[in-house]
Coordinates of N, CA and C in Angstrom, one line a residue:
Chain A
E1242 N -1.6 -3.2 8.6 CA -1.2 -2.0 9.2 C -0.8 -1.0 8.1
P1243 N -1.2 0.3 8.2 CA -1.0 1.3 7.2 C 0.5 1.5 7.0
E1244 N 0.9 1.7 5.7 CA 2.3 1.9 5.4 C 2.6 3.2 4.6
V1245 N 3.8 3.7 4.8 CA 4.3 4.8 3.9 C 5.0 4.1 2.8
T1246 N 4.6 4.4 1.5 CA 5.1 3.8 0.4 C 6.1 4.7 -0.4
Q1247 N 7.3 4.3 -0.7 CA 8.2 5.1 -1.4 C 8.6 4.4 -2.7
T1248 N 8.7 5.3 -3.8 CA 9.2 4.8 -5.1 C 10.1 5.8 -5.7
P1249 N 11.1 5.3 -6.5 CA 11.5 3.9 -6.6 C 12.2 3.4 -5.4
S1250 N 12.5 2.1 -5.4 CA 13.3 1.6 -4.3 C 14.7 1.9 -4.5
H1251 N 15.1 2.0 -5.7 CA 16.5 2.2 -6.1 C 16.6 3.1 -7.3
Q1252 N 17.4 4.2 -7.2 CA 17.5 5.1 -8.4 C 19.0 5.3 -8.6
V1253 N 19.4 5.1 -9.8 CA 20.8 5.4 -10.2 C 20.7 6.6 -11.2
T1254 N 21.5 7.6 -11.0 CA 21.5 8.8 -11.8 C 22.9 9.3 -12.0
Q1255 N 23.0 10.0 -13.1 CA 24.3 10.6 -13.4 C 24.4 12.0 -12.7
M1256 N 25.6 12.3 -12.3 CA 25.9 13.5 -11.6 C 25.4 14.7 -12.4
G1257 N 24.7 15.6 -11.8 CA 24.1 16.8 -12.5 C 22.7 16.6 -13.0
Q1258 N 22.2 15.4 -13.0 CA 20.8 15.1 -13.4 C 19.9 15.4 -12.2
E1259 N 18.6 15.6 -12.6 CA 17.6 15.8 -11.6 C 16.9 14.5 -11.2
V1260 N 16.6 14.4 -10.0 CA 15.8 13.2 -9.6 C 14.6 13.6 -8.7
I1261 N 13.6 12.8 -8.8 CA 12.4 13.0 -8.0 C 12.1 11.7 -7.2
L1262 N 12.1 11.8 -5.9 CA 11.7 10.7 -5.1 C 10.3 10.9 -4.6
R1263 N 9.6 9.8 -4.6 CA 8.1 9.9 -4.3 C 7.8 9.1 -3.1
C1264 N 6.8 9.6 -2.4 CA 6.3 9.0 -1.2 C 4.7 9.2 -1.2
V1265 N 4.1 8.1 -0.8 CA 2.7 8.1 -0.6 C 2.4 8.0 0.9
P1266 N 2.0 9.1 1.6 CA 1.8 9.0 3.0 C 0.6 8.2 3.4
I1267 N 0.5 7.9 4.7 CA -0.7 7.2 5.3 C -1.8 8.3 5.2
S1268 N -3.0 7.8 4.8 CA -4.0 8.7 4.4 C -4.4 9.8 5.3
N1269 N -4.5 9.6 6.6 CA -4.9 10.6 7.5 C -3.8 11.4 8.2
H1270 N -2.6 11.2 7.7 CA -1.4 11.9 8.2 C -1.3 13.2 7.6
L1271 N -0.8 14.2 8.5 CA -0.8 15.6 8.0 C 0.6 16.2 8.0
Y1272 N 1.5 15.5 8.6 CA 2.9 16.0 8.8 C 3.8 15.1 8.0
F1273 N 4.7 15.6 7.2 CA 5.5 14.9 6.2 C 7.0 15.3 6.4
Y1274 N 7.8 14.3 6.2 CA 9.2 14.5 6.5 C 10.1 13.8 5.4
W1275 N 11.2 14.3 5.2 CA 12.3 13.6 4.5 C 13.5 13.5 5.4
Y1276 N 14.1 12.3 5.5 CA 15.3 12.1 6.1 C 16.3 11.4 5.2
R1277 N 17.6 11.5 5.4 CA 18.5 10.7 4.6 C 19.5 10.0 5.5
Q1278 N 20.0 8.9 4.9 CA 21.0 8.1 5.7 C 22.1 7.7 4.7
I1279 N 23.3 8.4 4.9 CA 24.5 8.0 4.1 C 24.9 6.7 4.6
L1280 N 25.4 5.8 3.8 CA 25.8 4.4 4.1 C 26.7 4.4 5.4
G1281 N 26.2 3.7 6.4 CA 27.0 3.5 7.6 C 26.9 4.6 8.6
Q1282 N 26.0 5.6 8.3 CA 25.9 6.8 9.2 C 24.5 6.8 9.8
K1283 N 24.3 7.8 10.6 CA 23.0 7.9 11.2 C 22.0 8.6 10.3
V1284 N 20.8 8.5 10.7 CA 19.7 9.1 9.9 C 19.7 10.6 10.2
E1285 N 19.6 11.4 9.2 CA 19.6 12.9 9.3 C 18.4 13.5 8.8
F1286 N 17.9 14.5 9.5 CA 16.7 15.2 9.1 C 17.0 16.1 7.9
L1287 N 16.1 16.2 7.0 CA 16.2 17.1 5.8 C 15.2 18.2 5.9
V1288 N 13.9 17.8 6.0 CA 12.9 18.8 5.8 C 11.6 18.3 6.4
S1289 N 10.8 19.2 6.9 CA 9.4 18.8 7.4 C 8.4 19.7 6.6
F1290 N 7.2 19.2 6.4 CA 6.2 19.8 5.5 C 4.9 19.6 6.2
Y1291 N 4.1 20.8 6.3 CA 2.8 20.7 6.9 C 2.0 21.8 6.3
N1292 N 0.7 21.5 6.0 CA -0.2 22.5 5.5 C 0.4 23.1 4.2
N1293 N 0.9 22.3 3.4 CA 1.4 22.7 2.1 C 2.6 23.7 2.1
E1294 N 3.3 23.7 3.2 CA 4.5 24.5 3.2 C 5.6 23.8 4.1
I1295 N 6.8 24.2 3.8 CA 7.9 23.7 4.6 C 7.9 24.4 6.0
S1296 N 7.9 23.6 7.0 CA 7.9 24.1 8.4 C 9.3 24.2 9.0
E1297 N 10.2 23.3 8.6 CA 11.6 23.4 9.1 C 12.5 22.6 8.1
K1298 N 13.7 23.1 7.9 CA 14.6 22.4 7.1 C 16.0 22.5 7.7
S1299 N 16.8 21.5 7.3 CA 18.2 21.5 7.9 C 19.2 22.2 6.9
E1300 N 20.4 22.2 7.4 CA 21.5 22.9 6.5 C 21.7 22.0 5.3
I1301 N 21.4 20.8 5.3 CA 21.6 19.9 4.2 C 20.7 20.3 3.0
F1302 N 19.5 20.7 3.4 CA 18.4 21.0 2.5 C 18.7 22.4 1.8
D1303 N 19.6 22.4 0.9 CA 19.9 23.7 0.2 C 19.1 24.0 -1.0
D1304 N 19.5 24.9 -1.8 CA 18.7 25.3 -2.9 C 18.5 24.2 -4.0
Q1305 N 19.3 23.2 -3.9 CA 19.2 22.1 -4.9 C 18.0 21.2 -4.5
F1306 N 17.5 21.3 -3.3 CA 16.4 20.4 -2.9 C 15.1 21.2 -2.9
S1307 N 14.0 20.5 -3.2 CA 12.7 21.0 -3.0 C 11.7 19.9 -2.7
V1308 N 10.6 20.3 -2.1 CA 9.5 19.3 -1.8 C 8.2 19.9 -2.2
E1309 N 7.3 19.0 -2.6 CA 6.0 19.5 -2.8 C 5.0 18.3 -2.7
R1310 N 3.7 18.7 -2.7 CA 2.7 17.7 -2.6 C 1.7 18.0 -3.8
P1311 N 2.1 17.6 -5.0 CA 1.5 18.2 -6.2 C 0.0 17.8 -6.3
D1312 N -0.4 16.6 -5.9 CA -1.8 16.2 -6.2 C -2.5 15.9 -4.9
G1313 N -2.0 16.3 -3.8 CA -2.7 16.1 -2.5 C -2.5 14.7 -1.9
S1314 N -1.8 13.8 -2.7 CA -1.5 12.5 -2.1 C 0.0 12.3 -2.1
N1315 N 0.7 12.3 -3.2 CA 2.1 12.1 -3.3 C 2.8 13.2 -2.6
F1316 N 3.9 12.9 -2.0 CA 4.8 13.9 -1.4 C 6.2 13.6 -2.0
T1317 N 6.7 14.6 -2.7 CA 7.9 14.4 -3.4 C 9.1 15.2 -2.9
L1318 N 10.3 14.6 -3.2 CA 11.6 15.3 -2.9 C 12.3 15.4 -4.2
K1319 N 12.7 16.6 -4.6 CA 13.4 16.8 -5.9 C 14.8 17.3 -5.6
I1320 N 15.7 16.7 -6.2 CA 17.1 17.2 -6.2 C 17.4 17.6 -7.6
R1321 N 17.7 18.9 -7.8 CA 17.8 19.5 -9.1 C 19.0 19.1 -9.9
S1322 N 20.1 19.1 -9.2 CA 21.4 18.8 -9.9 C 22.2 17.9 -8.9
T1323 N 22.1 16.6 -9.1 CA 22.7 15.7 -8.1 C 24.2 15.7 -8.1
K1324 N 24.7 15.6 -6.9 CA 26.1 15.5 -6.7 C 26.5 14.1 -6.1
L1325 N 27.7 13.7 -6.2 CA 28.1 12.4 -5.7 C 27.7 12.2 -4.3
E1326 N 27.9 13.3 -3.5 CA 27.6 13.2 -2.1 C 26.2 13.1 -1.7
D1327 N 25.3 13.2 -2.7 CA 23.9 13.0 -2.5 C 23.5 11.5 -2.4
S1328 N 24.4 10.7 -2.8 CA 24.2 9.2 -2.7 C 23.9 8.8 -1.3
A1329 N 22.7 8.2 -1.0 CA 22.3 7.9 0.3 C 20.9 7.2 0.2
M1330 N 20.5 6.7 1.3 CA 19.1 6.2 1.4 C 18.2 7.4 1.9
Y1331 N 17.1 7.6 1.2 CA 16.2 8.7 1.5 C 14.9 8.1 2.0
F1332 N 14.6 8.5 3.3 CA 13.4 8.0 3.9 C 12.3 9.1 4.0
C1333 N 11.1 8.7 3.6 CA 10.0 9.6 3.9 C 9.4 9.1 5.2
A1334 N 8.9 10.0 6.0 CA 8.2 9.7 7.2 C 7.0 10.6 7.3
T1335 N 5.9 10.0 7.9 CA 4.7 10.8 8.0 C 4.1 10.6 9.4
R1336 N 3.3 11.5 9.9 CA 2.6 11.2 11.2 C 1.3 12.0 11.2
A1337 N 0.4 11.6 12.1 CA -0.8 12.3 12.4 C -0.5 13.2 13.6
K1338 N -1.3 14.1 13.9 CA -1.1 15.0 15.0 C -1.0 14.2 16.3
N1339 N 0.0 14.5 17.1 CA 0.2 13.8 18.4 C 0.4 12.3 18.3
Y1340 N 0.8 11.8 17.2 CA 1.1 10.4 17.0 C 2.6 10.3 16.5
G1341 N 3.1 9.1 16.7 CA 4.5 8.9 16.3 C 4.7 8.8 14.8
Y1342 N 5.9 8.8 14.4 CA 6.3 8.7 13.0 C 6.2 7.3 12.4
T1343 N 5.8 7.3 11.1 CA 5.9 6.0 10.4 C 6.9 6.3 9.2
F1344 N 7.9 5.5 9.1 CA 8.9 5.6 8.0 C 8.6 4.7 6.9
G1345 N 8.9 5.1 5.7 CA 8.8 4.2 4.5 C 10.1 3.4 4.5
S1346 N 10.2 2.5 3.5 CA 11.3 1.6 3.4 C 12.5 2.3 2.7
G1347 N 12.3 3.5 2.1 CA 13.4 4.2 1.6 C 13.6 4.1 0.1
T1348 N 14.3 5.0 -0.4 CA 14.8 5.0 -1.8 C 16.3 5.1 -1.7
R1349 N 17.0 4.1 -2.3 CA 18.5 4.2 -2.4 C 18.9 5.0 -3.6
L1350 N 19.5 6.1 -3.4 CA 19.9 7.0 -4.5 C 21.4 6.8 -4.7
T1351 N 21.8 6.4 -5.9 CA 23.2 6.3 -6.2 C 23.5 7.3 -7.3
V1352 N 24.4 8.2 -7.1 CA 24.8 9.2 -8.1 C 26.2 8.7 -8.6
V1353 N 26.3 8.6 -9.9 CA 27.5 8.1 -10.5 C 28.1 9.2 -11.4
Chain B
G151 N 27.5 21.4 19.6 CA 26.1 21.4 19.3 C 25.3 20.3 20.0
E152 N 24.0 20.2 19.9 CA 23.3 19.2 20.6 C 23.4 17.9 19.8
S153 N 23.4 16.8 20.5 CA 23.6 15.5 19.8 C 23.0 14.4 20.6
V154 N 22.8 13.3 19.9 CA 22.3 12.1 20.5 C 23.4 11.0 20.1
G155 N 23.9 10.3 21.1 CA 24.9 9.4 20.7 C 24.7 8.1 21.4
L156 N 25.4 7.0 21.0 CA 25.4 5.7 21.5 C 26.7 5.3 22.1
H157 N 26.8 4.6 23.2 CA 28.0 4.2 23.8 C 28.7 3.1 23.0
L158 N 28.0 2.1 22.5 CA 28.7 1.0 21.8 C 28.2 0.9 20.4
P159 N 29.0 0.7 19.4 CA 28.6 0.6 18.1 C 28.1 -0.8 17.7
T160 N 28.6 -1.9 18.4 CA 28.2 -3.2 18.2 C 28.0 -4.0 19.5
L161 N 27.1 -4.9 19.4 CA 26.7 -5.7 20.6 C 26.3 -7.1 20.1
S162 N 27.0 -8.2 20.7 CA 26.6 -9.5 20.4 C 26.1 -10.2 21.6
V163 N 24.9 -10.9 21.5 CA 24.2 -11.5 22.6 C 23.8 -12.9 22.2
Q164 N 23.9 -13.8 23.1 CA 23.5 -15.2 22.9 C 22.0 -15.2 22.9
E165 N 21.4 -16.0 21.9 CA 20.0 -16.1 21.8 C 19.4 -16.5 23.1
G166 N 18.3 -15.9 23.5 CA 17.7 -16.2 24.8 C 18.1 -15.3 25.9
D167 N 19.3 -14.7 25.8 CA 19.7 -13.8 26.8 C 19.0 -12.4 26.7
N168 N 19.2 -11.6 27.7 CA 18.7 -10.2 27.6 C 19.8 -9.3 27.0
S169 N 19.4 -8.3 26.4 CA 20.4 -7.3 25.9 C 20.0 -5.9 26.3
I170 N 21.0 -5.1 26.5 CA 20.8 -3.7 26.9 C 21.6 -2.8 25.9
I171 N 20.9 -1.9 25.3 CA 21.5 -0.9 24.4 C 21.4 0.5 25.0
N172 N 22.5 1.2 25.0 CA 22.5 2.5 25.7 C 22.6 3.6 24.7
C173 N 22.2 4.8 25.2 CA 22.2 6.0 24.4 C 22.3 7.2 25.4
A174 N 23.2 8.1 25.0 CA 23.4 9.4 25.7 C 22.8 10.5 24.9
Y175 N 22.1 11.4 25.5 CA 21.7 12.6 24.8 C 22.2 13.8 25.5
S176 N 22.3 14.9 24.8 CA 22.9 16.1 25.4 C 21.9 17.3 25.5
N177 N 20.8 17.2 24.9 CA 19.9 18.3 24.9 C 18.9 18.2 26.0
S178 N 19.1 18.9 27.1 CA 18.2 18.8 28.2 C 16.8 19.2 27.9
A179 N 16.6 19.9 26.8 CA 15.2 20.3 26.4 C 14.4 19.2 25.8
S180 N 15.1 18.1 25.4 CA 14.4 17.0 24.8 C 13.4 16.4 25.8
D181 N 12.2 16.2 25.3 CA 11.2 15.6 26.2 C 10.5 14.4 25.6
Y182 N 11.0 13.9 24.5 CA 10.3 12.7 23.9 C 11.4 11.9 23.3
F183 N 11.5 10.6 23.5 CA 12.5 9.8 23.0 C 11.9 8.5 22.4
I184 N 12.6 8.1 21.4 CA 12.0 6.9 20.6 C 13.2 6.0 20.3
W185 N 12.9 4.7 20.4 CA 13.9 3.7 19.9 C 13.3 3.1 18.6
Y186 N 14.2 3.0 17.6 CA 13.9 2.5 16.3 C 14.8 1.3 16.1
K187 N 14.3 0.3 15.3 CA 15.0 -0.8 14.8 C 15.1 -0.7 13.3
Q188 N 16.3 -0.9 12.8 CA 16.5 -0.9 11.4 C 17.1 -2.1 10.9
E189 N 16.4 -2.9 10.1 CA 16.9 -4.1 9.4 C 17.5 -3.7 8.1
S190 N 18.4 -4.5 7.6 CA 19.1 -4.2 6.3 C 18.1 -3.9 5.2
G191 N 18.3 -2.7 4.6 CA 17.5 -2.3 3.4 C 16.1 -1.8 3.7
K192 N 15.9 -1.6 5.0 CA 14.5 -1.1 5.4 C 14.6 0.2 6.2
G193 N 13.5 0.8 6.3 CA 13.4 2.0 7.1 C 13.4 1.8 8.5
P194 N 13.6 2.8 9.3 CA 13.5 2.7 10.8 C 12.1 2.2 11.2
Q195 N 12.0 1.3 12.1 CA 10.8 0.7 12.6 C 10.6 1.1 14.1
F196 N 9.5 1.7 14.4 CA 9.2 2.1 15.8 C 9.2 0.9 16.7
I197 N 9.9 1.0 17.8 CA 9.9 -0.1 18.8 C 9.1 0.4 20.1
I198 N 9.6 1.5 20.7 CA 9.0 2.0 21.9 C 9.4 3.4 22.1
D199 N 8.6 4.2 22.8 CA 8.9 5.6 23.0 C 8.6 5.9 24.5
I200 N 9.1 7.0 24.9 CA 8.9 7.4 26.3 C 9.0 9.0 26.4
R201 N 8.1 9.5 27.2 CA 8.1 11.0 27.4 C 9.0 11.3 28.7
S202 N 9.4 12.5 28.7 CA 10.3 12.9 29.8 C 9.7 12.9 31.2
N203 N 8.4 12.8 31.3 CA 7.7 12.7 32.6 C 7.6 11.3 33.1
M204 N 8.3 10.4 32.4 CA 8.3 9.0 32.8 C 9.8 8.6 32.9
D205 N 10.1 7.5 33.7 CA 11.4 7.0 33.8 C 11.5 5.6 33.3
K206 N 10.4 5.0 33.0 CA 10.4 3.6 32.6 C 9.1 3.3 31.8
R207 N 9.2 2.6 30.7 CA 8.1 2.2 30.0 C 8.3 0.8 29.4
Q208 N 7.3 -0.1 29.5 CA 7.5 -1.4 29.0 C 6.6 -1.8 27.9
G209 N 7.1 -2.6 27.0 CA 6.3 -3.1 25.9 C 6.5 -4.6 25.9
Q210 N 6.2 -5.2 24.7 CA 6.3 -6.6 24.6 C 7.8 -7.0 24.5
R211 N 8.4 -7.6 25.4 CA 9.8 -8.0 25.5 C 10.8 -6.8 25.5
V212 N 10.3 -5.6 25.5 CA 11.2 -4.4 25.5 C 10.8 -3.5 26.6
T213 N 11.9 -2.8 27.2 CA 11.7 -1.8 28.2 C 12.6 -0.7 27.9
V214 N 12.1 0.5 28.0 CA 13.0 1.7 27.9 C 13.1 2.4 29.2
L215 N 14.3 2.7 29.6 CA 14.6 3.4 30.8 C 15.2 4.8 30.5
L216 N 14.7 5.8 31.2 CA 15.1 7.2 31.0 C 15.7 7.7 32.3
N217 N 16.9 8.2 32.3 CA 17.5 8.8 33.4 C 17.9 10.3 33.0
K218 N 17.0 11.2 33.4 CA 17.2 12.6 33.0 C 18.3 13.2 33.7
T219 N 18.7 12.7 34.9 CA 19.7 13.3 35.7 C 21.0 13.2 34.9
V220 N 21.3 12.1 34.3 CA 22.5 11.9 33.5 C 22.3 11.9 32.0
K221 N 21.1 12.2 31.6 CA 20.8 12.3 30.2 C 21.1 10.9 29.5
H222 N 20.5 9.9 30.0 CA 20.8 8.5 29.5 C 19.5 7.8 29.2
L223 N 19.5 7.1 28.2 CA 18.4 6.3 27.7 C 18.9 4.9 27.4
S224 N 18.1 3.9 27.8 CA 18.5 2.5 27.5 C 17.3 1.7 26.9
L225 N 17.6 0.7 26.1 CA 16.6 -0.2 25.6 C 17.0 -1.6 26.1
Q226 N 16.1 -2.2 26.8 CA 16.3 -3.6 27.2 C 15.4 -4.5 26.4
I227 N 16.1 -5.5 25.8 CA 15.3 -6.5 25.0 C 15.4 -7.9 25.8
A228 N 14.3 -8.4 26.2 CA 14.3 -9.7 27.0 C 14.3 -10.9 26.0
A229 N 14.9 -11.9 26.5 CA 14.8 -13.2 25.7 C 15.0 -13.0 24.2
T230 N 16.2 -12.5 23.9 CA 16.5 -12.2 22.5 C 16.3 -13.3 21.5
Q231 N 15.8 -13.0 20.3 CA 15.6 -13.9 19.3 C 16.4 -13.5 18.0
P232 N 16.6 -14.5 17.1 CA 17.4 -14.1 15.9 C 16.8 -12.9 15.2
G233 N 15.5 -12.8 15.2 CA 14.9 -11.7 14.5 C 15.2 -10.3 15.1
D234 N 15.8 -10.3 16.3 CA 16.2 -9.0 17.0 C 17.5 -8.5 16.4
S235 N 18.2 -9.3 15.6 CA 19.4 -8.8 15.0 C 19.1 -7.6 14.1
A236 N 19.7 -6.5 14.3 CA 19.4 -5.3 13.6 C 20.3 -4.1 14.1
V237 N 20.2 -3.0 13.5 CA 20.7 -1.8 14.1 C 19.7 -1.0 14.9
Y238 N 20.0 -0.6 16.0 CA 19.0 0.1 16.9 C 19.5 1.5 17.1
F239 N 18.5 2.5 16.8 CA 18.8 3.9 17.0 C 17.9 4.5 18.1
C240 N 18.5 5.3 18.9 CA 17.6 6.2 19.7 C 17.5 7.5 19.0
A241 N 16.4 8.2 19.2 CA 16.1 9.5 18.6 C 15.4 10.3 19.7
E242 N 15.7 11.6 19.6 CA 15.1 12.6 20.5 C 14.3 13.6 19.8
N243 N 13.4 14.2 20.5 CA 12.5 15.2 19.9 C 12.2 16.2 21.0
I244 N 12.0 17.5 20.6 CA 11.7 18.5 21.5 C 10.3 18.9 21.4
N245 N 9.6 19.0 22.5 CA 8.1 19.4 22.5 C 7.4 18.4 21.6
F246 N 7.1 17.3 22.1 CA 6.4 16.2 21.3 C 5.3 16.9 20.4
G247 N 5.4 16.6 19.1 CA 4.5 17.3 18.2 C 5.4 18.4 17.4
N248 N 6.6 18.6 17.9 CA 7.5 19.5 17.2 C 8.1 18.7 16.0
E249 N 8.9 19.3 15.2 CA 9.2 18.8 13.9 C 10.1 17.7 13.8
K250 N 11.4 17.9 14.1 CA 12.3 16.9 13.7 C 12.8 15.9 14.8
L251 N 13.2 14.8 14.3 CA 13.9 13.8 15.2 C 15.4 14.0 15.0
T252 N 16.1 13.9 16.1 CA 17.6 13.8 16.0 C 18.0 12.4 16.4
F253 N 18.7 11.7 15.5 CA 19.0 10.3 15.7 C 20.4 10.2 16.2
G254 N 20.6 9.1 17.0 CA 22.0 8.7 17.4 C 22.6 7.9 16.2
T255 N 23.8 7.5 16.5 CA 24.6 6.8 15.4 C 24.3 5.3 15.3
G256 N 23.6 4.7 16.2 CA 23.2 3.4 16.0 C 24.1 2.3 16.7
T257 N 23.5 1.3 17.2 CA 24.2 0.1 17.7 C 23.7 -1.1 16.9
R258 N 24.7 -1.9 16.4 CA 24.4 -3.1 15.7 C 24.3 -4.2 16.7
L259 N 23.1 -4.8 16.8 CA 22.9 -5.9 17.7 C 22.9 -7.2 16.9
T260 N 23.7 -8.2 17.3 CA 23.8 -9.5 16.6 C 23.4 -10.5 17.7
I261 N 22.5 -11.3 17.3 CA 22.0 -12.4 18.2 C 22.7 -13.7 17.7
I262 N 23.5 -14.3 18.6 CA 24.2 -15.5 18.3 C 23.3 -16.7 18.6
P263 N 23.1 -17.6 17.6 CA 22.2 -18.8 17.9 C 22.8 -19.8 18.9

């Protein structure tokens, strides 16, 4: 069964540093998303991406966050200057038109 | 604001028994609902979905019921197995094909051997 692959599985970074989280979508999927889940809390929407541009973003997705699909395959989430409260599981999700979402296994980001 | 929530944060069920997990949603415009299972250290895994033009949908050992009158969603798992132990989330979506999912807070289901 096709999978959404996320790397790294765990990232530890110092506060103020930049991090890039990577996702390899399922090959025929056109819609890409990032969600995050703070420990013990619900999954929260961050951003959606279609046709090489952001289609919707949440209040969480401020100027410190950016997404891109630099090489037509990887879909990345960059946090420019990490804060302690950015510590969470970050999930990439992708889908084809009119089909359900497939989530990756997540990247656990720990900001120290 | 609009929200999706769950009535019970934890549920323990004897192996082999049936379980029911409930979810309340508040956005009457939502027309697509999904149940996800999340095991420790993993991403949400699709279980079953239902569109608002239906009130019941069955899968393998799982049934989702939708009551639009009271904005209530439930997931029934029949003949529970140890592998069913996980956190279960409901999620809602507006205009299937639209962008984001709104997740509930989750119910932890524990299957007692």
